[in-house]
Coordinates of C-alpha atoms and ligand atoms in Angstrom, one line a residue:
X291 CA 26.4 52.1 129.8
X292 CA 25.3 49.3 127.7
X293 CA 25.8 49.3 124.2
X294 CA 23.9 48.2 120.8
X295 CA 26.1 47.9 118.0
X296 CA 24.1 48.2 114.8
X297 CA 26.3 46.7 111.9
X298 CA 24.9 48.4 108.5
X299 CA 23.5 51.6 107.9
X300 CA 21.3 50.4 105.1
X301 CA 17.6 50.0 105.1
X302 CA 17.2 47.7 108.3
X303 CA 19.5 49.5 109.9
X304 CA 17.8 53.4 109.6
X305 CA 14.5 51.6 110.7
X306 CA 16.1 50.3 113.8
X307 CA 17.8 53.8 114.0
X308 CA 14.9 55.8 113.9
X309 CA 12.3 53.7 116.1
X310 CA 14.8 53.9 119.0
X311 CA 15.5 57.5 118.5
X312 CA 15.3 60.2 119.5
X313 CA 12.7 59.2 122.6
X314 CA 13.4 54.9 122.7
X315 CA 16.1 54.6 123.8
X316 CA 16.9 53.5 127.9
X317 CA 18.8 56.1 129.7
X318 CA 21.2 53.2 130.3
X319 CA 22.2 52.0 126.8
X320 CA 24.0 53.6 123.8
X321 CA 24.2 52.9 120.4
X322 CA 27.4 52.7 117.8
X323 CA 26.6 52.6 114.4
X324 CA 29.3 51.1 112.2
X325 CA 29.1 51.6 108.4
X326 CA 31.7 52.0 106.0
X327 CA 29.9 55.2 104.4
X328 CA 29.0 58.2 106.0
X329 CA 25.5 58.4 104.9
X330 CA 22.7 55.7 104.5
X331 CA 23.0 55.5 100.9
X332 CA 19.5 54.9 99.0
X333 CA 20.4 51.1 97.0
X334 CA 16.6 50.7 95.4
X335 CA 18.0 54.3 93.5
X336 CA 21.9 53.0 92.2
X337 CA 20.6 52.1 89.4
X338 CA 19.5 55.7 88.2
X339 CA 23.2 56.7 89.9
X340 CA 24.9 54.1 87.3
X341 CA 22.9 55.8 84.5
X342 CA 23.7 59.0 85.3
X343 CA 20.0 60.3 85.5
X344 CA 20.6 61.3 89.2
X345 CA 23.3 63.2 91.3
X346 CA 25.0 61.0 93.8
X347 CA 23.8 63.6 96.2
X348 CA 20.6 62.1 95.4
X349 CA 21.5 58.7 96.3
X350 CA 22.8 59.8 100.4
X351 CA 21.1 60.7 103.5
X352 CA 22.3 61.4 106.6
X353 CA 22.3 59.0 109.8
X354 CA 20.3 61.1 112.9
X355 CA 22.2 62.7 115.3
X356 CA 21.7 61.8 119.4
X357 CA 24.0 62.3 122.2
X358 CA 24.0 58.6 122.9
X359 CA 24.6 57.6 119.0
X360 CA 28.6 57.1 117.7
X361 CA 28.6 56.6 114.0
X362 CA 31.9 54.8 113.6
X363 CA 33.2 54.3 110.1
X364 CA 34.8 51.7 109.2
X365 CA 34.7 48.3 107.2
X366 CA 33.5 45.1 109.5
X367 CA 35.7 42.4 108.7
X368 CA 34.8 39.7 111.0
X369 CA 32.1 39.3 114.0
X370 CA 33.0 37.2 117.0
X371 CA 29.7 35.7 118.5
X372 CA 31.5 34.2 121.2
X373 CA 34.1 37.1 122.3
X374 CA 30.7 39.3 121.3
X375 CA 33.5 41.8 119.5
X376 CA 33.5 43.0 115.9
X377 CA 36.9 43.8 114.0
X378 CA 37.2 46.6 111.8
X379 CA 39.7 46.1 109.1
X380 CA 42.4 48.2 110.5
X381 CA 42.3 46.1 113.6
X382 CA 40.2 47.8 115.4
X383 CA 38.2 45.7 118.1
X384 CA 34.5 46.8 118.9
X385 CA 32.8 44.6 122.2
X386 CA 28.7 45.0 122.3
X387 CA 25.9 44.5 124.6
X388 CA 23.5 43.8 121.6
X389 CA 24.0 43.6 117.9
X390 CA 22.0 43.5 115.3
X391 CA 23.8 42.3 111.5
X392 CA 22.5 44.6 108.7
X393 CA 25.3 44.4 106.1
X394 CA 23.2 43.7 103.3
X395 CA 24.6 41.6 99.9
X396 CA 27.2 41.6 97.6
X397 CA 27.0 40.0 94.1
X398 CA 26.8 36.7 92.9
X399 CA 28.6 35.7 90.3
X400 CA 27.5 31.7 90.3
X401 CA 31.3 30.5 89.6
X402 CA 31.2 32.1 85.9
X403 CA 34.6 32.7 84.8
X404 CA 35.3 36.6 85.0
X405 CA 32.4 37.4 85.8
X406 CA 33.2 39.1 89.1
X407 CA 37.1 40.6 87.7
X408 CA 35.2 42.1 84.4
X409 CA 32.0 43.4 85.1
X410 CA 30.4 46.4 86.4
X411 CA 28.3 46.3 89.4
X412 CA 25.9 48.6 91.1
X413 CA 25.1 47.2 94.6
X414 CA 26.5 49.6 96.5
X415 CA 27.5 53.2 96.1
X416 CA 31.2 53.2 95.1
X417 CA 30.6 50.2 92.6
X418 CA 27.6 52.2 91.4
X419 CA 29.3 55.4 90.4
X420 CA 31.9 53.3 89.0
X421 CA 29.6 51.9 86.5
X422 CA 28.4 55.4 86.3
X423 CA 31.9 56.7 84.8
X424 CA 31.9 53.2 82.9
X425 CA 28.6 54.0 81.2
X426 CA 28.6 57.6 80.7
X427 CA 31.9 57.5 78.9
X428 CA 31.2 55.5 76.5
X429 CA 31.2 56.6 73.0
X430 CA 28.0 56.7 70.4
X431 CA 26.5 53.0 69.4
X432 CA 28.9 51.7 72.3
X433 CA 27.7 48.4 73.1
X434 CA 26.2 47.4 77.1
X435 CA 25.2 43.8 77.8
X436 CA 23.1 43.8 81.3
X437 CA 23.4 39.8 82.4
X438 CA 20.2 39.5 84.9
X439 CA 17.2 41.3 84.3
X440 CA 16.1 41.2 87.2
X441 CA 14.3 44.3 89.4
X442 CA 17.7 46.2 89.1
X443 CA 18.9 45.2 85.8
X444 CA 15.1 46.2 84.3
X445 CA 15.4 49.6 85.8
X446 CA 18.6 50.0 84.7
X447 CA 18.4 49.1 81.1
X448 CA 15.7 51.2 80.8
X449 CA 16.8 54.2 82.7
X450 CA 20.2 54.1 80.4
X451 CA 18.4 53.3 76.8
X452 CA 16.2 56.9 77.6
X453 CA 19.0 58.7 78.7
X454 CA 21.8 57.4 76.2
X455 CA 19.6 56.2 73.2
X456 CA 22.6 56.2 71.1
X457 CA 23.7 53.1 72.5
X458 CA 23.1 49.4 71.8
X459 CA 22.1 48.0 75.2
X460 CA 21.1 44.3 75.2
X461 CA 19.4 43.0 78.5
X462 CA 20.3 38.7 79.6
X463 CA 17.3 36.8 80.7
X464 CA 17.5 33.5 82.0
X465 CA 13.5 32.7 81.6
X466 CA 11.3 32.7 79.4
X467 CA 10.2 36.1 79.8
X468 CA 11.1 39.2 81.8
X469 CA 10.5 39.1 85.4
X470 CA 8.2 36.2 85.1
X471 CA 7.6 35.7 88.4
X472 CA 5.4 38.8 88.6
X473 CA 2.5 38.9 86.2
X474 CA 2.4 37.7 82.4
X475 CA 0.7 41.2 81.9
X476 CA 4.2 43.1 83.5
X477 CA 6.4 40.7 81.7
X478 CA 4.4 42.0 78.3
X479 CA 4.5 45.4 78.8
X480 CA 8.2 45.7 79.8
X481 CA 9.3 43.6 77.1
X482 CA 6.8 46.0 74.8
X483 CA 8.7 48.9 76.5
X484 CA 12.2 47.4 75.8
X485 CA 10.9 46.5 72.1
X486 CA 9.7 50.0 71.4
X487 CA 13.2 51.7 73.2
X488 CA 15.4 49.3 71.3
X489 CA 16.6 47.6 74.1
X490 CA 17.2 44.0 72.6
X491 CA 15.8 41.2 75.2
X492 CA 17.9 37.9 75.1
X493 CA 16.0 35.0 76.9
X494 CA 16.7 31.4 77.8
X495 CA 20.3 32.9 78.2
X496 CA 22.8 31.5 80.6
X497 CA 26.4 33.6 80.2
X498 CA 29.0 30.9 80.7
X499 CA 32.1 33.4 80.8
X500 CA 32.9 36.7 80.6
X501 CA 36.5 37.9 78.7
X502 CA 37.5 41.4 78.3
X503 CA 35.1 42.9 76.4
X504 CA 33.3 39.9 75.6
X505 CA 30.6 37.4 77.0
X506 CA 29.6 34.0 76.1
X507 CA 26.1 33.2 76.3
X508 CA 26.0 29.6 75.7
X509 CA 28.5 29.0 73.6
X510 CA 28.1 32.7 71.7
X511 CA 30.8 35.1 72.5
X512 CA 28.9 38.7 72.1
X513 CA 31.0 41.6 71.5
X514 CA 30.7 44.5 74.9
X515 CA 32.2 47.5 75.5
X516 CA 30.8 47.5 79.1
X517 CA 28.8 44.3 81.0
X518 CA 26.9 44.8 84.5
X519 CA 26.4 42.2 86.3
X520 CA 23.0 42.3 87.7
X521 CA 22.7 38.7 88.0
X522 CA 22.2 37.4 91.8
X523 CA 23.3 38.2 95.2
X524 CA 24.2 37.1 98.4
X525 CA 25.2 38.2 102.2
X526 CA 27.9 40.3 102.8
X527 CA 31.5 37.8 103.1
X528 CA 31.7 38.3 106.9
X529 CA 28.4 36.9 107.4
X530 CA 28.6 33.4 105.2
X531 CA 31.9 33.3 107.2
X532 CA 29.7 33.2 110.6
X533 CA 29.9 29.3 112.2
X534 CA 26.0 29.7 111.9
X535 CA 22.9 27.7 110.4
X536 CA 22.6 29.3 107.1
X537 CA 19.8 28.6 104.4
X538 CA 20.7 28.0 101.0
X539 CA 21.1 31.1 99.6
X540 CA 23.6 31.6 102.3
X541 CA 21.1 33.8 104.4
X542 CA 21.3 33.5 108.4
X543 CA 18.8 30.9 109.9
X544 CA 17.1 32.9 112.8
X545 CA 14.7 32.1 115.8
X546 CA 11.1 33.7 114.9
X547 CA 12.3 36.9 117.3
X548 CA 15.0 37.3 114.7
X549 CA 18.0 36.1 116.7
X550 CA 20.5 33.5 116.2
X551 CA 19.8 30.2 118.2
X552 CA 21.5 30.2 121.0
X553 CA 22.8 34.0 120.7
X554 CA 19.5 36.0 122.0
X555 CA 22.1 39.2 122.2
X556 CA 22.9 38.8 117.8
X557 CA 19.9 39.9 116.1
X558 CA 20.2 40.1 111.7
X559 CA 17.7 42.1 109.6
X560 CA 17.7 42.3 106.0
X561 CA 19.5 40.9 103.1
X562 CA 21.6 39.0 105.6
X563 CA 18.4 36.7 107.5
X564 CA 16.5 34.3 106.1
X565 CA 13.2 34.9 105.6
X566 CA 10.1 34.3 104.0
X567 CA 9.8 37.1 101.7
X568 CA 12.5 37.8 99.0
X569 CA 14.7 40.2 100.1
X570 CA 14.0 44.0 100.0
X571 CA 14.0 46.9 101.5
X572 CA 10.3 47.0 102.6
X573 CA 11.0 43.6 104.1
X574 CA 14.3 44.9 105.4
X575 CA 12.6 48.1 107.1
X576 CA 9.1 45.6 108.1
X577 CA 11.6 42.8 110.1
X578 CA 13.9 45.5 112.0
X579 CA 10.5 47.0 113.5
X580 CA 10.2 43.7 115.4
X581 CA 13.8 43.4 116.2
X582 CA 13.2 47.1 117.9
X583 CA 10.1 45.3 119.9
X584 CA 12.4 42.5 120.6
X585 CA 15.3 44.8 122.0
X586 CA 12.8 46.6 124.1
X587 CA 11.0 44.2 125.9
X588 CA 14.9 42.5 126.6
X589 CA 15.7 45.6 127.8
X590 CA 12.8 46.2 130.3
X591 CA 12.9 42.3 131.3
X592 CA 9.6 41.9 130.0
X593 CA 8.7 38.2 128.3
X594 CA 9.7 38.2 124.6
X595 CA 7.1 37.9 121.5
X596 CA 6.7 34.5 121.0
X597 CA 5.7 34.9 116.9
X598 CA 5.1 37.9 115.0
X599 CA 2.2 38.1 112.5
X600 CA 3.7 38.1 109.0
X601 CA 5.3 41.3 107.7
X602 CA 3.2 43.2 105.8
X603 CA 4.7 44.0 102.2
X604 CA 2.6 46.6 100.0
X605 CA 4.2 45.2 96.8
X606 CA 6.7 45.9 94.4
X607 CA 7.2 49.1 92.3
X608 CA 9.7 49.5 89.3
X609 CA 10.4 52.1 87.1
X610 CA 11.0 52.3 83.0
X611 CA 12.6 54.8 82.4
X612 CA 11.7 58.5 84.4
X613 CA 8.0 58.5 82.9
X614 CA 7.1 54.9 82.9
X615 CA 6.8 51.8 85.8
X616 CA 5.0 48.5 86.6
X617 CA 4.3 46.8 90.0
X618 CA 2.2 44.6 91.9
X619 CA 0.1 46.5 94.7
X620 CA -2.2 44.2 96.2
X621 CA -1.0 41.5 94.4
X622 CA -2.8 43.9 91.6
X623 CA -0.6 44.5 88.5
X624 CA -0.2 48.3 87.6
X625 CA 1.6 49.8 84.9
X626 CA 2.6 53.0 82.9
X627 CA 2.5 56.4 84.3
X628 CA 0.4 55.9 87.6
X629 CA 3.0 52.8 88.9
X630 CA 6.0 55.3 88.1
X631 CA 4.6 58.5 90.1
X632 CA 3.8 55.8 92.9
X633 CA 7.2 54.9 92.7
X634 CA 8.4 58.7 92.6
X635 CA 6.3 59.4 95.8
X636 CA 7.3 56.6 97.7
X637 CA 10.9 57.9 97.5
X638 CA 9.8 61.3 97.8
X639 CA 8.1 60.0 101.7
X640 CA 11.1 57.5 102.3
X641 CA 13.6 61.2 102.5
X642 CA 11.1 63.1 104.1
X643 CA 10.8 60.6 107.0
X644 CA 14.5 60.3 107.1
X645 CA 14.8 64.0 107.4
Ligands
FAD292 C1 19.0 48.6 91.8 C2 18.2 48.0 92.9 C3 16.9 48.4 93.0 C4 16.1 47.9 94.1 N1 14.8 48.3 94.2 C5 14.1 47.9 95.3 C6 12.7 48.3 95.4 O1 12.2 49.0 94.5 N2 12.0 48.0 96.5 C7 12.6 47.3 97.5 O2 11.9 47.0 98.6 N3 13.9 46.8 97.4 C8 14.6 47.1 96.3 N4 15.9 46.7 96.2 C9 16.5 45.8 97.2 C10 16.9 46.6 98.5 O3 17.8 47.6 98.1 C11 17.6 45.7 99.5 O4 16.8 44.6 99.8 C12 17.9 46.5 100.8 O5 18.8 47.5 100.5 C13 18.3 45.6 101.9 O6 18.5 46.4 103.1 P1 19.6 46.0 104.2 O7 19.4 46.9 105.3 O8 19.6 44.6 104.4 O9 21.0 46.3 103.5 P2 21.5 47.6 102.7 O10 20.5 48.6 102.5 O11 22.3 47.1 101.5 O12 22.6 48.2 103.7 C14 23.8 47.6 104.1 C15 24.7 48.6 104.7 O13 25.8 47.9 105.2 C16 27.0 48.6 104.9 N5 28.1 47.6 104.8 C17 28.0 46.5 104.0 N6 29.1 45.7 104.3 C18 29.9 46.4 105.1 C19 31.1 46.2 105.8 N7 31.8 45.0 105.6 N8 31.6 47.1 106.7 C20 30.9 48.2 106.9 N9 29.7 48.5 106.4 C21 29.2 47.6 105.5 C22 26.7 49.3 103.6 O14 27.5 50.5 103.4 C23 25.2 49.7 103.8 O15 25.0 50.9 104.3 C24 16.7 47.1 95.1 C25 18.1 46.8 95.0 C26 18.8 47.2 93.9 C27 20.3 46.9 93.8

């Protein structure tokens, strides 16, 4: 029996999951899934975990079952494309047929001092519920500084200021204004939203170091009883360790079929490959379709793709708060009530099609 071993249980990796089962897979090949969790845990929702607006059962669902699928738990420490092993980090050794890399990101912390010992994080699950306790412990008019307000930060300052308005939650922008890159009609009405919630918006601010307790933006050293760090991110440590061609932000270089040159077995979806879309899990889910194609027309000897027509991305959806949102659909910006029940839905289909 020949064996796929799908590294990451995250977004790319249930897609890849769920095309090939229950009916996709050749009689003659097996899958192992290795993830250090359980469950495929639901990252576009930590933010709402870390706020404490949502049970962590909330956050989990559970890989599918199949006779020819072993979930084997356990934390990838390094990949070997030339043994074609992985290594576990109790020493374990795991050969494959086919792999494909979907271990998502970690944090970037951009070489600030303390950033990464002192702050709170909520990229995955454990680091979110730690924030969670963080957050939800503090006392009334507590201080929170969010340094990135980004997607994540965004939702998170907001989901926290309508849960907990008793404290004083200040959110670090780098630009000029809130998610710039979007619209200037989102940027206004977040930073309206933020305004109106007390939820103080710092911009052109570039935190230099983070003490216990404290941050320096510039040169100004601001008082915090709790910082997350919601400022950047990269690919998992045991892919920028891979002897690969890796693009600047550190992201796996990959041949339009989504392998690495010169390794047409090692296949990386996600966070983890670079691509032309900023990362996501619609892009995530989108790319590990045509890694699915890929694998099945390797299997069945069949001629590869040559291209692939662009993935299609339906835009971006982000919430304010549990009755508020904003997004671009059709490069269209929408915002208020309609963009947050659009975002409700979408998760509401996402955990109905992954039972
Ligand atoms: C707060 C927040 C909100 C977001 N909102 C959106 C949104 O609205 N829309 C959107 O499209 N995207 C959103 N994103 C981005 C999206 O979550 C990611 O792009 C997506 O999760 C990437 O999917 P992936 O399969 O590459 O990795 P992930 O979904 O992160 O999965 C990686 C998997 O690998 C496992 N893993 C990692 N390292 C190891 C290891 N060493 N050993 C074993 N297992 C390991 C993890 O447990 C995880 O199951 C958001 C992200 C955040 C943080």
């Amino acid at each position: 029996m020949k064996k796929l071993v799908i590294l990451g249980g995250g977004y790319g990796g249930m897609k890849a999951l769920n095309r090939l089962l229950p009916n996709n897979l050749p009689e003659d090949r097996s899958i192992t899934l290795i993830d250090r969790n359980p469950y495929h845990s639901l990252k576009t929702e930590h933010y709402a975990l870390a706020a404490g607006t949502i049970s962590d059962q909330h956050v989990r669902v559970s890989f599918p079952e199949h006779p020819r699928l072993t979930y084997k738990a356990g934390n990838v420490t390094a990949i070997s494309l030339d043994e074609a092993t992985i290594t576990l980090e109790d020493g374990e050794s795991i050969h494959y047929d086919d792999l494909i890399i979907g271990l998502g990101c970690v944090d970037k912390y951009h070489n600030v001092p303390g950033a990464k010992e002192l702050t709170y994080s909520i990229q995955t699950i454990h680091q979110a519920r730690r924030t969670y306790q963080a957050l939800n412990n503090l006392g009334k008019g507590a201080t929170v500084s969010i340094v990135g307000a980004g997607l994540s930060g965004v939702e998170l300052a907001s989901e926290l200021i309508e849960s907990r308005p008793d404290l004083s939650i200040r959110i670090f922008d780098r630009g000029e204004h809130i998610l710039s890159s979007f619209s200037p009609k989102l940027s206004t009405y977040i930073e309206n939203w933020f305004k109106k919630h007390n939820v103080e918006v710092i911009n052109h601010s570039n935190i230099t170091a983070v003490e216990e307790h404290y941050l320096y933006n510039h040169q100004d050293r601001i008082q915090s009883d709790v910082i997350v760090w919601t400022a950047g991110i990269q690919p998992s440590r045991v892919v920028r360790e891979l002897p690969v061609e890796k693009d600047k932000q550190n992201r796996i270089k990959l041949t339009p079929q989504h392998f690495i040159p010169g390794y047409d077995n090692v296949f990386v979806v996600g966070d983890c490959a670079s691509l032309d879309y900023a990362p996501s899990a619609q892009l995530a889910e989108g790319q590990a379709e045509q890694i699915v194609e890929v694998l099945e027309k390797k299997w069945k000897n069949e001629p590869l793709p040559e291209s692939f027509p662009p993935i299609k991305l339906k835009g971006t959806l982000g919430s304010l708060g549990k009755k508020q949102g904003f997004g671009l659909v059709a490069d269209r910006p929408i915002t208020g009530r309609v963009a947050r029940l659009l975002k409700s839905g979408i998760l509401w289909m996402y955990k109905y099609h992954n039972g």
